[in-house]
mmCIF file with all atom_site columns, C-alpha atoms and ligand atoms in Angstrom:
data_model
loop_
_atom_site.group_PDB
_atom_site.id
_atom_site.type_symbol
_atom_site.label_atom_id
_atom_site.label_alt_id
_atom_site.label_comp_id
_atom_site.label_asym_id
_atom_site.label_entity_id
_atom_site.label_seq_id
_atom_site.pdbx_PDB_ins_code
_atom_site.Cartn_x
_atom_site.Cartn_y
_atom_site.Cartn_z
_atom_site.occupancy
_atom_site.B_iso_or_equiv
_atom_site.pdbx_formal_charge
_atom_site.auth_seq_id
_atom_site.auth_comp_id
_atom_site.auth_asym_id
_atom_site.auth_atom_id
_atom_site.pdbx_PDB_model_num
ATOM   1   C CA . MET A 1 1   ? -10.969 -29.259 7.317  1.00 86.00 ? 152 MET A CA 1
ATOM   2   C CA . ALA A 1 2   ? -10.545 -30.562 3.792  1.00 87.00 ? 153 ALA A CA 1
ATOM   3   C CA . THR A 1 3   ? -6.982  -31.123 2.590  1.00 88.00 ? 154 THR A CA 1
ATOM   4   C CA . GLU A 1 4   ? -7.676  -28.579 -0.192 1.00 91.00 ? 155 GLU A CA 1
ATOM   5   C CA . THR A 1 5   ? -8.510  -25.968 2.454  1.00 91.00 ? 156 THR A CA 1
ATOM   6   C CA . LEU A 1 6   ? -5.286  -26.711 4.307  1.00 92.00 ? 157 LEU A CA 1
ATOM   7   C CA . HIS A 1 7   ? -3.225  -26.224 1.146  1.00 94.00 ? 158 HIS A CA 1
ATOM   8   C CA . ALA A 1 8   ? -5.162  -23.108 0.067  1.00 96.00 ? 159 ALA A CA 1
ATOM   9   C CA . VAL A 1 9   ? -4.779  -21.380 3.442  1.00 97.00 ? 160 VAL A CA 1
ATOM   10  C CA . LEU A 1 10  ? -1.116  -22.322 3.664  1.00 97.00 ? 161 LEU A CA 1
ATOM   11  C CA . ALA A 1 11  ? -0.551  -20.898 0.156  1.00 97.00 ? 162 ALA A CA 1
ATOM   12  C CA . LYS A 1 12  ? -2.171  -17.607 1.247  1.00 97.00 ? 163 LYS A CA 1
ATOM   13  C CA . VAL A 1 13  ? 0.122   -17.429 4.269  1.00 97.00 ? 164 VAL A CA 1
ATOM   14  C CA . GLU A 1 14  ? 3.169   -18.220 2.107  1.00 96.00 ? 165 GLU A CA 1
ATOM   15  C CA . ASP A 1 15  ? 2.202   -15.474 -0.364 1.00 96.00 ? 166 ASP A CA 1
ATOM   16  C CA . ALA A 1 16  ? 1.635   -12.921 2.373  1.00 96.00 ? 167 ALA A CA 1
ATOM   17  C CA . LEU A 1 17  ? 4.899   -13.687 4.145  1.00 95.00 ? 168 LEU A CA 1
ATOM   18  C CA . ALA A 1 18  ? 7.045   -13.889 1.014  1.00 94.00 ? 169 ALA A CA 1
ATOM   19  C CA . SER A 1 19  ? 7.265   -10.095 0.763  1.00 90.00 ? 170 SER A CA 1
ATOM   20  C CA . GLU A 1 20  ? 7.132   -9.366  4.482  1.00 92.00 ? 171 GLU A CA 1
ATOM   21  C CA . ARG A 1 21  ? 10.344  -8.374  6.260  1.00 89.00 ? 172 ARG A CA 1
ATOM   22  C CA . ASP A 1 22  ? 8.863   -7.029  9.478  1.00 93.00 ? 173 ASP A CA 1
ATOM   23  C CA . GLY A 1 23  ? 8.140   -9.609  12.205 1.00 94.00 ? 174 GLY A CA 1
ATOM   24  C CA . THR A 1 24  ? 5.198   -7.760  13.750 1.00 96.00 ? 175 THR A CA 1
ATOM   25  C CA . ARG A 1 25  ? 3.597   -7.176  10.373 1.00 96.00 ? 176 ARG A CA 1
ATOM   26  C CA . ALA A 1 26  ? 4.135   -10.865 9.497  1.00 96.00 ? 177 ALA A CA 1
ATOM   27  C CA . MET A 1 27  ? 2.292   -11.877 12.689 1.00 98.00 ? 178 MET A CA 1
ATOM   28  C CA . GLU A 1 28  ? -0.561  -9.458  11.921 1.00 98.00 ? 179 GLU A CA 1
ATOM   29  C CA . ARG A 1 29  ? -0.959  -10.881 8.433  1.00 97.00 ? 180 ARG A CA 1
ATOM   30  C CA . VAL A 1 30  ? -0.998  -14.491 9.676  1.00 98.00 ? 181 VAL A CA 1
ATOM   31  C CA . VAL A 1 31  ? -3.624  -13.671 12.306 1.00 98.00 ? 182 VAL A CA 1
ATOM   32  C CA . ALA A 1 32  ? -5.787  -11.888 9.714  1.00 98.00 ? 183 ALA A CA 1
ATOM   33  C CA . ILE A 1 33  ? -5.600  -14.759 7.199  1.00 98.00 ? 184 ILE A CA 1
ATOM   34  C CA . LEU A 1 34  ? -6.401  -17.467 9.759  1.00 98.00 ? 185 LEU A CA 1
ATOM   35  C CA . LYS A 1 35  ? -9.320  -15.492 11.230 1.00 98.00 ? 186 LYS A CA 1
ATOM   36  C CA . ARG A 1 36  ? -10.743 -14.721 7.778  1.00 97.00 ? 187 ARG A CA 1
ATOM   37  C CA . GLU A 1 37  ? -10.293 -18.148 6.186  1.00 97.00 ? 188 GLU A CA 1
ATOM   38  C CA . MET A 1 38  ? -11.267 -20.438 9.045  1.00 97.00 ? 189 MET A CA 1
ATOM   39  C CA . PRO A 1 39  ? -14.879 -19.960 10.228 1.00 96.00 ? 190 PRO A CA 1
ATOM   40  C CA . SER A 1 40  ? -14.424 -22.053 13.386 1.00 97.00 ? 191 SER A CA 1
ATOM   41  C CA . TYR A 1 41  ? -11.438 -19.966 14.563 1.00 98.00 ? 192 TYR A CA 1
ATOM   42  C CA . THR A 1 42  ? -13.229 -17.559 16.906 1.00 98.00 ? 193 THR A CA 1
ATOM   43  C CA . TRP A 1 43  ? -10.142 -16.006 18.512 1.00 98.00 ? 194 TRP A CA 1
ATOM   44  C CA . VAL A 1 44  ? -6.735  -16.010 16.839 1.00 98.00 ? 195 VAL A CA 1
ATOM   45  C CA . GLY A 1 45  ? -3.657  -14.595 18.536 1.00 98.00 ? 196 GLY A CA 1
ATOM   46  C CA . ILE A 1 46  ? 0.103   -14.857 18.792 1.00 98.00 ? 197 ILE A CA 1
ATOM   47  C CA . TYR A 1 47  ? 2.083   -14.813 22.019 1.00 98.00 ? 198 TYR A CA 1
ATOM   48  C CA . LEU A 1 48  ? 5.823   -14.153 22.049 1.00 97.00 ? 199 LEU A CA 1
ATOM   49  C CA . LEU A 1 49  ? 8.084   -15.574 24.735 1.00 97.00 ? 200 LEU A CA 1
ATOM   50  C CA . GLU A 1 50  ? 9.850   -12.863 26.733 1.00 96.00 ? 201 GLU A CA 1
ATOM   51  C CA . GLY A 1 51  ? 11.939  -14.369 29.520 1.00 95.00 ? 202 GLY A CA 1
ATOM   52  C CA . ASP A 1 52  ? 9.584   -16.641 31.468 1.00 95.00 ? 203 ASP A CA 1
ATOM   53  C CA . GLU A 1 53  ? 6.407   -15.006 30.182 1.00 97.00 ? 204 GLU A CA 1
ATOM   54  C CA . LEU A 1 54  ? 4.266   -15.266 27.077 1.00 98.00 ? 205 LEU A CA 1
ATOM   55  C CA . VAL A 1 55  ? 3.298   -11.778 25.951 1.00 98.00 ? 206 VAL A CA 1
ATOM   56  C CA . LEU A 1 56  ? 0.267   -11.256 23.730 1.00 98.00 ? 207 LEU A CA 1
ATOM   57  C CA . GLY A 1 57  ? 1.041   -9.764  20.335 1.00 98.00 ? 208 GLY A CA 1
ATOM   58  C CA . PRO A 1 58  ? -1.354  -9.371  17.389 1.00 98.00 ? 209 PRO A CA 1
ATOM   59  C CA . PHE A 1 59  ? -4.788  -10.952 17.865 1.00 98.00 ? 210 PHE A CA 1
ATOM   60  C CA . LEU A 1 60  ? -8.311  -10.842 16.424 1.00 98.00 ? 211 LEU A CA 1
ATOM   61  C CA . GLY A 1 61  ? -11.374 -11.560 18.541 1.00 97.00 ? 212 GLY A CA 1
ATOM   62  C CA . LYS A 1 62  ? -12.500 -10.303 21.911 1.00 95.00 ? 213 LYS A CA 1
ATOM   63  C CA . PRO A 1 63  ? -9.817  -8.671  24.062 1.00 95.00 ? 214 PRO A CA 1
ATOM   64  C CA . SER A 1 64  ? -8.258  -11.270 26.357 1.00 93.00 ? 215 SER A CA 1
ATOM   65  C CA . PRO A 1 65  ? -7.503  -10.623 30.037 1.00 94.00 ? 216 PRO A CA 1
ATOM   66  C CA . HIS A 1 66  ? -4.446  -12.852 29.591 1.00 96.00 ? 217 HIS A CA 1
ATOM   67  C CA . THR A 1 67  ? -1.967  -10.484 27.988 1.00 97.00 ? 218 THR A CA 1
ATOM   68  C CA . ARG A 1 68  ? 0.972   -11.951 29.949 1.00 98.00 ? 219 ARG A CA 1
ATOM   69  C CA . ILE A 1 69  ? 1.028   -15.656 30.822 1.00 97.00 ? 220 ILE A CA 1
ATOM   70  C CA . PRO A 1 70  ? 3.821   -17.150 32.967 1.00 96.00 ? 221 PRO A CA 1
ATOM   71  C CA . LEU A 1 71  ? 5.305   -20.325 31.454 1.00 94.00 ? 222 LEU A CA 1
ATOM   72  C CA . GLY A 1 72  ? 3.838   -22.497 34.209 1.00 86.00 ? 223 GLY A CA 1
ATOM   73  C CA . ARG A 1 73  ? 0.248   -21.400 33.575 1.00 97.00 ? 224 ARG A CA 1
ATOM   74  C CA . GLY A 1 74  ? -2.568  -22.164 31.163 1.00 97.00 ? 225 GLY A CA 1
ATOM   75  C CA . ILE A 1 75  ? -2.691  -24.273 28.062 1.00 98.00 ? 226 ILE A CA 1
ATOM   76  C CA . CYS A 1 76  ? -0.455  -21.612 26.506 1.00 98.00 ? 227 CYS A CA 1
ATOM   77  C CA . GLY A 1 77  ? 2.184   -22.092 29.199 1.00 97.00 ? 228 GLY A CA 1
ATOM   78  C CA . ALA A 1 78  ? 1.977   -25.873 28.847 1.00 97.00 ? 229 ALA A CA 1
ATOM   79  C CA . ALA A 1 79  ? 2.499   -25.805 25.056 1.00 98.00 ? 230 ALA A CA 1
ATOM   80  C CA . ALA A 1 80  ? 5.546   -23.539 25.396 1.00 97.00 ? 231 ALA A CA 1
ATOM   81  C CA . THR A 1 81  ? 7.014   -25.680 28.189 1.00 97.00 ? 232 THR A CA 1
ATOM   82  C CA . GLU A 1 82  ? 6.366   -29.007 26.449 1.00 97.00 ? 233 GLU A CA 1
ATOM   83  C CA . LYS A 1 83  ? 7.381   -27.580 23.040 1.00 97.00 ? 234 LYS A CA 1
ATOM   84  C CA . HIS A 1 84  ? 4.602   -29.286 21.170 1.00 97.00 ? 235 HIS A CA 1
ATOM   85  C CA . THR A 1 85  ? 1.094   -28.513 19.947 1.00 98.00 ? 236 THR A CA 1
ATOM   86  C CA . ILE A 1 86  ? -1.735  -28.994 22.427 1.00 98.00 ? 237 ILE A CA 1
ATOM   87  C CA . ILE A 1 87  ? -5.355  -29.546 21.366 1.00 98.00 ? 238 ILE A CA 1
ATOM   88  C CA . VAL A 1 88  ? -8.076  -29.298 24.026 1.00 98.00 ? 239 VAL A CA 1
ATOM   89  C CA . ASP A 1 89  ? -11.482 -30.570 22.876 1.00 98.00 ? 240 ASP A CA 1
ATOM   90  C CA . ASP A 1 90  ? -13.326 -29.283 25.960 1.00 98.00 ? 241 ASP A CA 1
ATOM   91  C CA . VAL A 1 91  ? -11.636 -26.371 27.702 1.00 98.00 ? 242 VAL A CA 1
ATOM   92  C CA . ASN A 1 92  ? -14.013 -26.543 30.657 1.00 97.00 ? 243 ASN A CA 1
ATOM   93  C CA . ALA A 1 93  ? -12.771 -30.054 31.449 1.00 97.00 ? 244 ALA A CA 1
ATOM   94  C CA . ASP A 1 94  ? -9.086  -29.023 31.430 1.00 97.00 ? 245 ASP A CA 1
ATOM   95  C CA . PRO A 1 95  ? -7.783  -27.724 34.782 1.00 96.00 ? 246 PRO A CA 1
ATOM   96  C CA . ARG A 1 96  ? -4.949  -25.868 33.019 1.00 96.00 ? 247 ARG A CA 1
ATOM   97  C CA . TYR A 1 97  ? -7.356  -23.693 31.040 1.00 97.00 ? 248 TYR A CA 1
ATOM   98  C CA . LEU A 1 98  ? -7.283  -19.908 31.584 1.00 96.00 ? 249 LEU A CA 1
ATOM   99  C CA . ALA A 1 99  ? -10.639 -18.535 30.423 1.00 94.00 ? 250 ALA A CA 1
ATOM   100 C CA . CYS A 1 100 ? -10.664 -15.759 27.866 1.00 88.00 ? 251 CYS A CA 1
ATOM   101 C CA . SER A 1 101 ? -14.353 -15.828 26.873 1.00 92.00 ? 252 SER A CA 1
ATOM   102 C CA . ILE A 1 102 ? -17.234 -17.871 28.303 1.00 94.00 ? 253 ILE A CA 1
ATOM   103 C CA . GLU A 1 103 ? -18.238 -18.878 24.765 1.00 96.00 ? 254 GLU A CA 1
ATOM   104 C CA . THR A 1 104 ? -14.934 -20.697 24.164 1.00 97.00 ? 255 THR A CA 1
ATOM   105 C CA . ARG A 1 105 ? -15.323 -24.482 23.993 1.00 98.00 ? 256 ARG A CA 1
ATOM   106 C CA . SER A 1 106 ? -12.061 -25.755 22.476 1.00 98.00 ? 257 SER A CA 1
ATOM   107 C CA . GLU A 1 107 ? -8.509  -24.527 21.923 1.00 98.00 ? 258 GLU A CA 1
ATOM   108 C CA . ILE A 1 108 ? -5.307  -25.300 20.010 1.00 98.00 ? 259 ILE A CA 1
ATOM   109 C CA . VAL A 1 109 ? -1.870  -23.895 20.783 1.00 98.00 ? 260 VAL A CA 1
ATOM   110 C CA . ALA A 1 110 ? 1.049   -24.445 18.360 1.00 98.00 ? 261 ALA A CA 1
ATOM   111 C CA . PRO A 1 111 ? 4.531   -23.354 19.447 1.00 98.00 ? 262 PRO A CA 1
ATOM   112 C CA . ILE A 1 112 ? 6.636   -21.222 17.102 1.00 98.00 ? 263 ILE A CA 1
ATOM   113 C CA . MET A 1 113 ? 10.065  -22.852 17.272 1.00 96.00 ? 264 MET A CA 1
ATOM   114 C CA . SER A 1 114 ? 13.546  -21.871 16.147 1.00 95.00 ? 265 SER A CA 1
ATOM   115 C CA . GLY A 1 115 ? 15.326  -25.201 16.397 1.00 93.00 ? 266 GLY A CA 1
ATOM   116 C CA . THR A 1 116 ? 14.719  -26.228 20.014 1.00 94.00 ? 267 THR A CA 1
ATOM   117 C CA . ARG A 1 117 ? 14.046  -22.645 21.187 1.00 95.00 ? 268 ARG A CA 1
ATOM   118 C CA . VAL A 1 118 ? 10.467  -21.437 21.662 1.00 96.00 ? 269 VAL A CA 1
ATOM   119 C CA . LEU A 1 119 ? 9.935   -17.996 20.081 1.00 97.00 ? 270 LEU A CA 1
ATOM   120 C CA . GLY A 1 120 ? 6.230   -17.875 20.828 1.00 98.00 ? 271 GLY A CA 1
ATOM   121 C CA . GLU A 1 121 ? 3.015   -19.608 19.871 1.00 98.00 ? 272 GLU A CA 1
ATOM   122 C CA . ILE A 1 122 ? -0.141  -19.421 17.813 1.00 98.00 ? 273 ILE A CA 1
ATOM   123 C CA . ASP A 1 123 ? -3.192  -19.670 20.064 1.00 98.00 ? 274 ASP A CA 1
ATOM   124 C CA . ILE A 1 124 ? -6.676  -20.297 18.662 1.00 98.00 ? 275 ILE A CA 1
ATOM   125 C CA . ASP A 1 125 ? -9.997  -20.602 20.485 1.00 98.00 ? 276 ASP A CA 1
ATOM   126 C CA . SER A 1 126 ? -13.246 -21.889 19.026 1.00 98.00 ? 277 SER A CA 1
ATOM   127 C CA . ASP A 1 127 ? -16.820 -21.527 20.232 1.00 98.00 ? 278 ASP A CA 1
ATOM   128 C CA . ARG A 1 128 ? -17.360 -25.050 18.842 1.00 98.00 ? 279 ARG A CA 1
ATOM   129 C CA . PRO A 1 129 ? -16.505 -28.085 20.980 1.00 98.00 ? 280 PRO A CA 1
ATOM   130 C CA . ALA A 1 130 ? -13.660 -30.232 19.604 1.00 98.00 ? 281 ALA A CA 1
ATOM   131 C CA . ALA A 1 131 ? -13.149 -27.842 16.669 1.00 98.00 ? 282 ALA A CA 1
ATOM   132 C CA . PHE A 1 132 ? -9.483  -28.719 16.108 1.00 98.00 ? 283 PHE A CA 1
ATOM   133 C CA . LYS A 1 133 ? -8.360  -31.890 14.320 1.00 97.00 ? 284 LYS A CA 1
ATOM   134 C CA . ALA A 1 134 ? -5.125  -33.281 12.901 1.00 96.00 ? 285 ALA A CA 1
ATOM   135 C CA . GLN A 1 135 ? -5.410  -31.043 9.807  1.00 96.00 ? 286 GLN A CA 1
ATOM   136 C CA . ASP A 1 136 ? -5.577  -27.911 11.989 1.00 97.00 ? 287 ASP A CA 1
ATOM   137 C CA . LYS A 1 137 ? -2.442  -29.087 13.799 1.00 98.00 ? 288 LYS A CA 1
ATOM   138 C CA . THR A 1 138 ? -0.695  -29.667 10.456 1.00 97.00 ? 289 THR A CA 1
ATOM   139 C CA . LEU A 1 139 ? -1.768  -26.241 9.160  1.00 97.00 ? 290 LEU A CA 1
ATOM   140 C CA . LEU A 1 140 ? -0.778  -24.320 12.275 1.00 98.00 ? 291 LEU A CA 1
ATOM   141 C CA . GLU A 1 141 ? 2.572   -26.076 12.672 1.00 98.00 ? 292 GLU A CA 1
ATOM   142 C CA . ALA A 1 142 ? 3.395   -25.218 9.045  1.00 97.00 ? 293 ALA A CA 1
ATOM   143 C CA . VAL A 1 143 ? 2.319   -21.598 9.594  1.00 98.00 ? 294 VAL A CA 1
ATOM   144 C CA . ALA A 1 144 ? 4.361   -21.448 12.824 1.00 98.00 ? 295 ALA A CA 1
ATOM   145 C CA . SER A 1 145 ? 7.403   -22.700 10.951 1.00 97.00 ? 296 SER A CA 1
ATOM   146 C CA . LEU A 1 146 ? 6.994   -20.026 8.225  1.00 96.00 ? 297 LEU A CA 1
ATOM   147 C CA . LEU A 1 147 ? 6.508   -17.350 10.864 1.00 96.00 ? 298 LEU A CA 1
ATOM   148 C CA . ALA A 1 148 ? 9.601   -18.457 12.770 1.00 96.00 ? 299 ALA A CA 1
ATOM   149 C CA . THR A 1 149 ? 11.807  -17.462 9.835  1.00 94.00 ? 300 THR A CA 1
ATOM   150 C CA . LYS A 1 150 ? 10.389  -13.906 10.027 1.00 94.00 ? 301 LYS A CA 1
ATOM   151 C CA . LEU A 1 151 ? 10.632  -13.624 13.807 1.00 93.00 ? 302 LEU A CA 1
ATOM   152 C CA . GLU A 1 152 ? 14.214  -14.900 13.932 1.00 87.00 ? 303 GLU A CA 1
ATOM   153 C CA . ARG A 1 153 ? 15.223  -11.822 11.918 1.00 56.00 ? 304 ARG A CA 1
ATOM   154 C CA . THR A 1 154 ? 13.495  -9.417  14.303 1.00 46.00 ? 305 THR A CA 1
ATOM   155 C CA . PRO A 1 155 ? 16.067  -8.077  16.746 1.00 46.00 ? 306 PRO A CA 1
HETATM 156 N N1 . LIG B 2 .   ? -6.817  -20.115 27.123 1.00 90.28 ? 588 LIG B N1 1
HETATM 157 C C1 . LIG B 2 .   ? -5.424  -19.774 27.216 1.00 90.28 ? 588 LIG B C1 1
HETATM 158 C C2 . LIG B 2 .   ? -5.239  -18.342 27.615 1.00 90.28 ? 588 LIG B C2 1
HETATM 159 C C3 . LIG B 2 .   ? -5.237  -17.394 26.478 1.00 90.28 ? 588 LIG B C3 1
HETATM 160 S S1 . LIG B 2 .   ? -6.792  -16.951 25.943 1.00 90.28 ? 588 LIG B S1 1
HETATM 161 O O1 . LIG B 2 .   ? -7.429  -18.143 25.368 1.00 90.28 ? 588 LIG B O1 1
HETATM 162 C C4 . LIG B 2 .   ? -6.653  -15.843 24.744 1.00 90.28 ? 588 LIG B C4 1
HETATM 163 C C5 . LIG B 2 .   ? -4.717  -20.709 28.176 1.00 90.28 ? 588 LIG B C5 1
HETATM 164 O O2 . LIG B 2 .   ? -5.361  -21.502 28.852 1.00 90.28 ? 588 LIG B O2 1
HETATM 165 O O3 . LIG B 2 .   ? -3.495  -20.640 28.282 1.00 90.28 ? 588 LIG B O3 1
#
């Protein structure tokens, strides 16, 4: 991803969220922008942490069988437990991976944090191997941080 793309997509997310008060609507708008702007992002979704489980919220792409993921499971569970972004270049070589679609080749999961508390995470799958680089991590961590301010206000 070019640095210009990173800044352009981030600006679109900032614009969309500036007027958004509702947490669910904010998540829907983020998912729509990322799916539309980033051709390699095949599946884009947001999980919210409820107790010890990640619960699937808004997503675009094929329906996933993993609508509730316990913290100890999957790449999603690992990112929430470790509280940092995880990039997997080859999902089929990662024993933690929970398959969503057989076409998926790589994945990135960025936690949505409020201070040290995990609110949820942005999960993205790509049909391309090793689709996610440092710029994707930078973009998604910035988006997660913007989204956190909207989700903190949701009771
Ligand atoms: N692959 C994820 C599960 C979620 S689906 O990709 C939508 C994981 O390993 O946690």
